[in-house]
Amino acid sequence: MFDFFIQLHPVGQAFIITLFTWGMTALGAALVFFTKNITPKILDGMLGFAGGVMIAASFWSLLSPALEMASQSSVPNWLPAAVGFMLGGIVLSLVDKILPHLHPNMPRSEAEGLRTGKRRRSTLLVLAITLHNIPEGLAIGVAFGAVLSDFHSASLAGAIALGLGIAIQNFPEGMAVSFPLRRDGMSRKKSFFYGQLSGAVEPIAGVIGALSVLFIKPILPYALSFAAGAMIFVVVEEVIPGSQEEGNTDLATIFLMIGFVGMMILDVALG
């Protein structure tokens, strides 16, 4: 099975890995079939862990390879990383202001984005987690697309490590949608459906990311840095604040550090 995966084109590899990350979102959402509530400490710890994974992936899997690739170009090696990183944050900031969405555990009145009439709470929650998954899918796609480049830092093992790390942190994201909906009285089936739906965008974003760098190789350092900036924006704007809303600050911080170290080890060991 793994030999079959190795022989696939990077676009196909990115698609399969992002299907797996979507599946992990669904797995987290599926816990709603077994219980209606989950203690805030558990959810906050898992969100903190997810934030740590995303921060580590942003540097070890995205920014560091971008810097190495840019060192072989005619521009200063820091320029593509700086431009791409800031552009990723700016684009996600604009999307955050435009896309109607609601952070988990927040009242309907605090929905963000453009006001477009009354939207269901379920839709707003799905859109919020979807906002997370777009840069994650792009990051995986760009990492696999970069494998066809001749840069030492762009390896298949590193791309797989990134996919595994994002898959692990997708687990609490599925929970973050399905459990609030279940507490609001929605059926288990519908809560699960909306929880897993937020991960459906990752295969689409993964394929787009892989195709973009395959056809426009010079943008590779910018694309990697763009994905890193978008992920850091999501972590700082939503994941970290969401992990500390219930007052479990120290717990969330420790788990963030555990997630960071785990992803760092995974990326360095495999990459």
GROMACS .gro file of N, CA, C and O in nm, residues 21-22 25 54 92 95-96 99-104 121-139 166 169-170 172-174 176-178 193-206 230-231 233-234 237-239:
model
  248
   21THR      N    1  -0.667   1.362   0.653
   21THR     CA    2  -0.687   1.468   0.752
   21THR      C    3  -0.835   1.500   0.767
   21THR      O    4  -0.881   1.531   0.878
   22TRP      N    5  -0.909   1.494   0.659
   22TRP     CA    6  -1.055   1.510   0.666
   22TRP      C    7  -1.115   1.399   0.751
   22TRP      O    8  -1.203   1.422   0.836
   25THR      N    9  -1.082   1.471   1.111
   25THR     CA   10  -1.184   1.567   1.155
   25THR      C   11  -1.315   1.493   1.182
   25THR      O   12  -1.382   1.517   1.283
   54MET      N   13   0.043   2.338   1.482
   54MET     CA   14   0.038   2.432   1.370
   54MET      C   15   0.155   2.529   1.373
   54MET      O   16   0.212   2.563   1.269
   92LEU      N   17  -0.574   3.593   0.512
   92LEU     CA   18  -0.663   3.529   0.611
   92LEU      C   19  -0.737   3.632   0.694
   92LEU      O   20  -0.852   3.612   0.734
   95VAL      N   21  -1.025   3.742   0.479
   95VAL     CA   22  -1.127   3.637   0.476
   95VAL      C   23  -1.203   3.634   0.609
   95VAL      O   24  -1.325   3.617   0.612
   96ASP      N   25  -1.130   3.653   0.719
   96ASP     CA   26  -1.192   3.652   0.852
   96ASP      C   27  -1.295   3.763   0.866
   96ASP      O   28  -1.396   3.747   0.934
   99LEU      N   29  -1.594   3.644   0.566
   99LEU     CA   30  -1.667   3.518   0.579
   99LEU      C   31  -1.747   3.515   0.709
   99LEU      O   32  -1.689   3.524   0.818
  100PRO      N   33  -1.878   3.502   0.703
  100PRO     CA   34  -1.956   3.491   0.827
  100PRO      C   35  -1.920   3.362   0.900
  100PRO      O   36  -1.923   3.254   0.841
  101HIS      N   37  -1.884   3.372   1.028
  101HIS     CA   38  -1.848   3.252   1.104
  101HIS      C   39  -1.863   3.279   1.252
  101HIS      O   40  -1.869   3.393   1.297
  102LEU      N   41  -1.867   3.170   1.328
  102LEU     CA   42  -1.885   3.180   1.473
  102LEU      C   43  -1.787   3.086   1.541
  102LEU      O   44  -1.782   2.967   1.512
  103HIS      N   45  -1.705   3.141   1.631
  103HIS     CA   46  -1.610   3.059   1.704
  103HIS      C   47  -1.683   2.966   1.800
  103HIS      O   48  -1.786   3.003   1.858
  104PRO      N   49  -1.632   2.844   1.820
  104PRO     CA   50  -1.697   2.751   1.914
  104PRO      C   51  -1.712   2.812   2.053
  104PRO      O   52  -1.627   2.890   2.098
  121ARG      N   53  -2.666   2.861   1.341
  121ARG     CA   54  -2.545   2.846   1.422
  121ARG      C   55  -2.455   2.735   1.365
  121ARG      O   56  -2.333   2.749   1.362
  122SER      N   57  -2.515   2.628   1.318
  122SER     CA   58  -2.437   2.517   1.262
  122SER      C   59  -2.355   2.563   1.142
  122SER      O   60  -2.237   2.529   1.129
  123THR      N   61  -2.416   2.642   1.056
  123THR     CA   62  -2.344   2.691   0.938
  123THR      C   63  -2.227   2.780   0.978
  123THR      O   64  -2.117   2.768   0.922
  124LEU      N   65  -2.249   2.867   1.075
  124LEU     CA   66  -2.143   2.958   1.118
  124LEU      C   67  -2.027   2.884   1.183
  124LEU      O   68  -1.911   2.919   1.163
  125LEU      N   69  -2.059   2.780   1.260
  125LEU     CA   70  -1.953   2.701   1.322
  125LEU      C   71  -1.871   2.627   1.217
  125LEU      O   72  -1.748   2.622   1.225
  126VAL      N   73  -1.936   2.568   1.119
  126VAL     CA   74  -1.866   2.497   1.013
  126VAL      C   75  -1.776   2.593   0.935
  126VAL      O   76  -1.661   2.561   0.902
  127LEU      N   77  -1.827   2.712   0.908
  127LEU     CA   78  -1.747   2.811   0.835
  127LEU      C   79  -1.624   2.852   0.915
  127LEU      O   80  -1.518   2.878   0.858
  128ALA      N   81  -1.636   2.858   1.047
  128ALA     CA   82  -1.523   2.896   1.131
  128ALA      C   83  -1.411   2.792   1.121
  128ALA      O   84  -1.294   2.827   1.103
  129ILE      N   85  -1.445   2.664   1.133
  129ILE     CA   86  -1.343   2.559   1.125
  129ILE      C   87  -1.293   2.544   0.982
  129ILE      O   88  -1.175   2.513   0.958
  130THR      N   89  -1.380   2.568   0.884
  130THR     CA   90  -1.337   2.566   0.744
  130THR      C   91  -1.228   2.669   0.721
  130THR      O   92  -1.132   2.646   0.646
  131LEU      N   93  -1.241   2.784   0.786
  131LEU     CA   94  -1.139   2.888   0.776
  131LEU      C   95  -1.004   2.836   0.824
  131LEU      O   96  -0.900   2.873   0.771
  132HIS      N   97  -1.004   2.748   0.925
  132HIS     CA   98  -0.880   2.684   0.971
  132HIS      C   99  -0.824   2.593   0.864
  132HIS      O  100  -0.704   2.588   0.841
  133ASN      N  101  -0.912   2.515   0.804
  133ASN     CA  102  -0.867   2.404   0.721
  133ASN      C  103  -0.817   2.446   0.584
  133ASN      O  104  -0.744   2.370   0.520
  134ILE      N  105  -0.853   2.563   0.538
  134ILE     CA  106  -0.803   2.610   0.408
  134ILE      C  107  -0.651   2.622   0.409
  134ILE      O  108  -0.584   2.563   0.322
  135PRO      N  109  -0.589   2.697   0.502
  135PRO     CA  110  -0.442   2.704   0.501
  135PRO      C  111  -0.376   2.570   0.531
  135PRO      O  112  -0.266   2.543   0.482
  136GLU      N  113  -0.441   2.485   0.610
  136GLU     CA  114  -0.384   2.354   0.639
  136GLU      C  115  -0.378   2.270   0.512
  136GLU      O  116  -0.277   2.205   0.483
  137GLY      N  117  -0.487   2.269   0.437
  137GLY     CA  118  -0.489   2.195   0.310
  137GLY      C  119  -0.388   2.250   0.212
  137GLY      O  120  -0.317   2.175   0.144
  138LEU      N  121  -0.380   2.382   0.202
  138LEU     CA  122  -0.281   2.445   0.113
  138LEU      C  123  -0.139   2.407   0.152
  138LEU      O  124  -0.055   2.378   0.066
  139ALA      N  125  -0.112   2.407   0.282
  139ALA     CA  126   0.022   2.374   0.330
  139ALA      C  127   0.061   2.233   0.288
  139ALA      O  128   0.174   2.209   0.241
  166ILE      N  129  -0.092   1.759   1.095
  166ILE     CA  130  -0.219   1.829   1.075
  166ILE      C  131  -0.337   1.734   1.099
  166ILE      O  132  -0.440   1.774   1.154
  169GLN      N  133  -0.401   1.714   1.474
  169GLN     CA  134  -0.465   1.831   1.533
  169GLN      C  135  -0.604   1.857   1.475
  169GLN      O  136  -0.678   1.939   1.528
  170ASN      N  137  -0.641   1.787   1.368
  170ASN     CA  138  -0.777   1.800   1.315
  170ASN      C  139  -0.880   1.730   1.405
  170ASN      O  140  -0.998   1.761   1.400
  172PRO      N  141  -0.939   1.742   1.738
  172PRO     CA  142  -1.017   1.831   1.824
  172PRO      C  143  -1.099   1.933   1.747
  172PRO      O  144  -1.198   1.984   1.799
  173GLU      N  145  -1.061   1.963   1.622
  173GLU     CA  146  -1.141   2.058   1.544
  173GLU      C  147  -1.278   2.002   1.512
  173GLU      O  148  -1.378   2.074   1.511
  174GLY      N  149  -1.284   1.871   1.483
  174GLY     CA  150  -1.415   1.809   1.460
  174GLY      C  151  -1.500   1.814   1.585
  174GLY      O  152  -1.621   1.840   1.579
  176ALA      N  153  -1.478   2.038   1.816
  176ALA     CA  154  -1.511   2.177   1.845
  176ALA      C  155  -1.637   2.224   1.775
  176ALA      O  156  -1.697   2.324   1.815
  177VAL      N  157  -1.678   2.153   1.670
  177VAL     CA  158  -1.804   2.185   1.602
  177VAL      C  159  -1.917   2.096   1.652
  177VAL      O  160  -2.025   2.144   1.687
  178SER      N  161  -1.895   1.966   1.657
  178SER     CA  162  -2.004   1.873   1.685
  178SER      C  163  -2.056   1.884   1.828
  178SER      O  164  -2.177   1.878   1.850
  193PHE      N  165  -2.253   1.530   1.122
  193PHE     CA  166  -2.246   1.574   0.982
  193PHE      C  167  -2.180   1.710   0.969
  193PHE      O  168  -2.089   1.730   0.888
  194TYR      N  169  -2.224   1.806   1.051
  194TYR     CA  170  -2.166   1.940   1.043
  194TYR      C  171  -2.022   1.942   1.094
  194TYR      O  172  -1.939   2.018   1.045
  195GLY      N  173  -1.991   1.857   1.193
  195GLY     CA  174  -1.855   1.852   1.244
  195GLY      C  175  -1.755   1.804   1.141
  195GLY      O  176  -1.648   1.863   1.124
  196GLN      N  177  -1.789   1.698   1.067
  196GLN     CA  178  -1.697   1.646   0.968
  196GLN      C  179  -1.694   1.732   0.841
  196GLN      O  180  -1.594   1.734   0.769
  197LEU      N  181  -1.805   1.803   0.816
  197LEU     CA  182  -1.815   1.883   0.694
  197LEU      C  183  -1.708   1.990   0.688
  197LEU      O  184  -1.661   2.026   0.580
  198SER      N  185  -1.665   2.039   0.805
  198SER     CA  186  -1.566   2.146   0.806
  198SER      C  187  -1.432   2.102   0.748
  198SER      O  188  -1.353   2.185   0.704
  199GLY      N  189  -1.406   1.969   0.747
  199GLY     CA  190  -1.279   1.920   0.693
  199GLY      C  191  -1.283   1.891   0.544
  199GLY      O  192  -1.180   1.859   0.485
  200ALA      N  193  -1.400   1.903   0.483
  200ALA     CA  194  -1.413   1.867   0.342
  200ALA      C  195  -1.333   1.958   0.250
  200ALA      O  196  -1.300   1.920   0.137
  201VAL      N  197  -1.300   2.078   0.296
  201VAL     CA  198  -1.228   2.172   0.212
  201VAL      C  199  -1.081   2.135   0.198
  201VAL      O  200  -1.015   2.179   0.103
  202GLU      N  201  -1.027   2.053   0.289
  202GLU     CA  202  -0.883   2.025   0.286
  202GLU      C  203  -0.838   1.953   0.160
  202GLU      O  204  -0.735   1.990   0.102
  203PRO      N  205  -0.908   1.847   0.112
  203PRO     CA  206  -0.864   1.787  -0.014
  203PRO      C  207  -0.865   1.885  -0.132
  203PRO      O  208  -0.777   1.880  -0.218
  204ILE      N  209  -0.964   1.974  -0.134
  204ILE     CA  210  -0.971   2.073  -0.242
  204ILE      C  211  -0.852   2.168  -0.234
  204ILE      O  212  -0.781   2.192  -0.333
  205ALA      N  213  -0.827   2.221  -0.114
  205ALA     CA  214  -0.715   2.313  -0.095
  205ALA      C  215  -0.582   2.242  -0.119
  205ALA      O  216  -0.488   2.302  -0.172
  206GLY      N  217  -0.572   2.114  -0.081
  206GLY     CA  218  -0.449   2.040  -0.101
  206GLY      C  219  -0.414   2.025  -0.248
  206GLY      O  220  -0.300   2.045  -0.289
  230ALA      N  221  -0.063   3.207   0.696
  230ALA     CA  222  -0.206   3.183   0.714
  230ALA      C  223  -0.232   3.096   0.837
  230ALA      O  224  -0.325   3.121   0.914
  231MET      N  225  -0.147   2.995   0.858
  231MET     CA  226  -0.165   2.908   0.973
  231MET      C  227  -0.139   2.982   1.104
  231MET      O  228  -0.212   2.965   1.202
  233PHE      N  229  -0.177   3.298   1.159
  233PHE     CA  230  -0.290   3.388   1.182
  233PHE      C  231  -0.404   3.313   1.251
  233PHE      O  232  -0.463   3.362   1.347
  234VAL      N  233  -0.435   3.194   1.201
  234VAL     CA  234  -0.543   3.114   1.259
  234VAL      C  235  -0.513   3.078   1.404
  234VAL      O  236  -0.599   3.086   1.492
  237GLU      N  237  -0.526   3.411   1.620
  237GLU     CA  238  -0.656   3.478   1.619
  237GLU      C  239  -0.766   3.393   1.683
  237GLU      O  240  -0.859   3.447   1.743
  238GLU      N  241  -0.753   3.259   1.671
  238GLU     CA  242  -0.865   3.177   1.717
  238GLU      C  243  -0.826   3.059   1.805
  238GLU      O  244  -0.887   3.038   1.911
  239VAL      N  245  -0.728   2.981   1.765
  239VAL     CA  246  -0.700   2.857   1.838
  239VAL      C  247  -0.655   2.885   1.981
  239VAL      O  248  -0.709   2.827   2.077
   0.00000   0.00000   0.00000
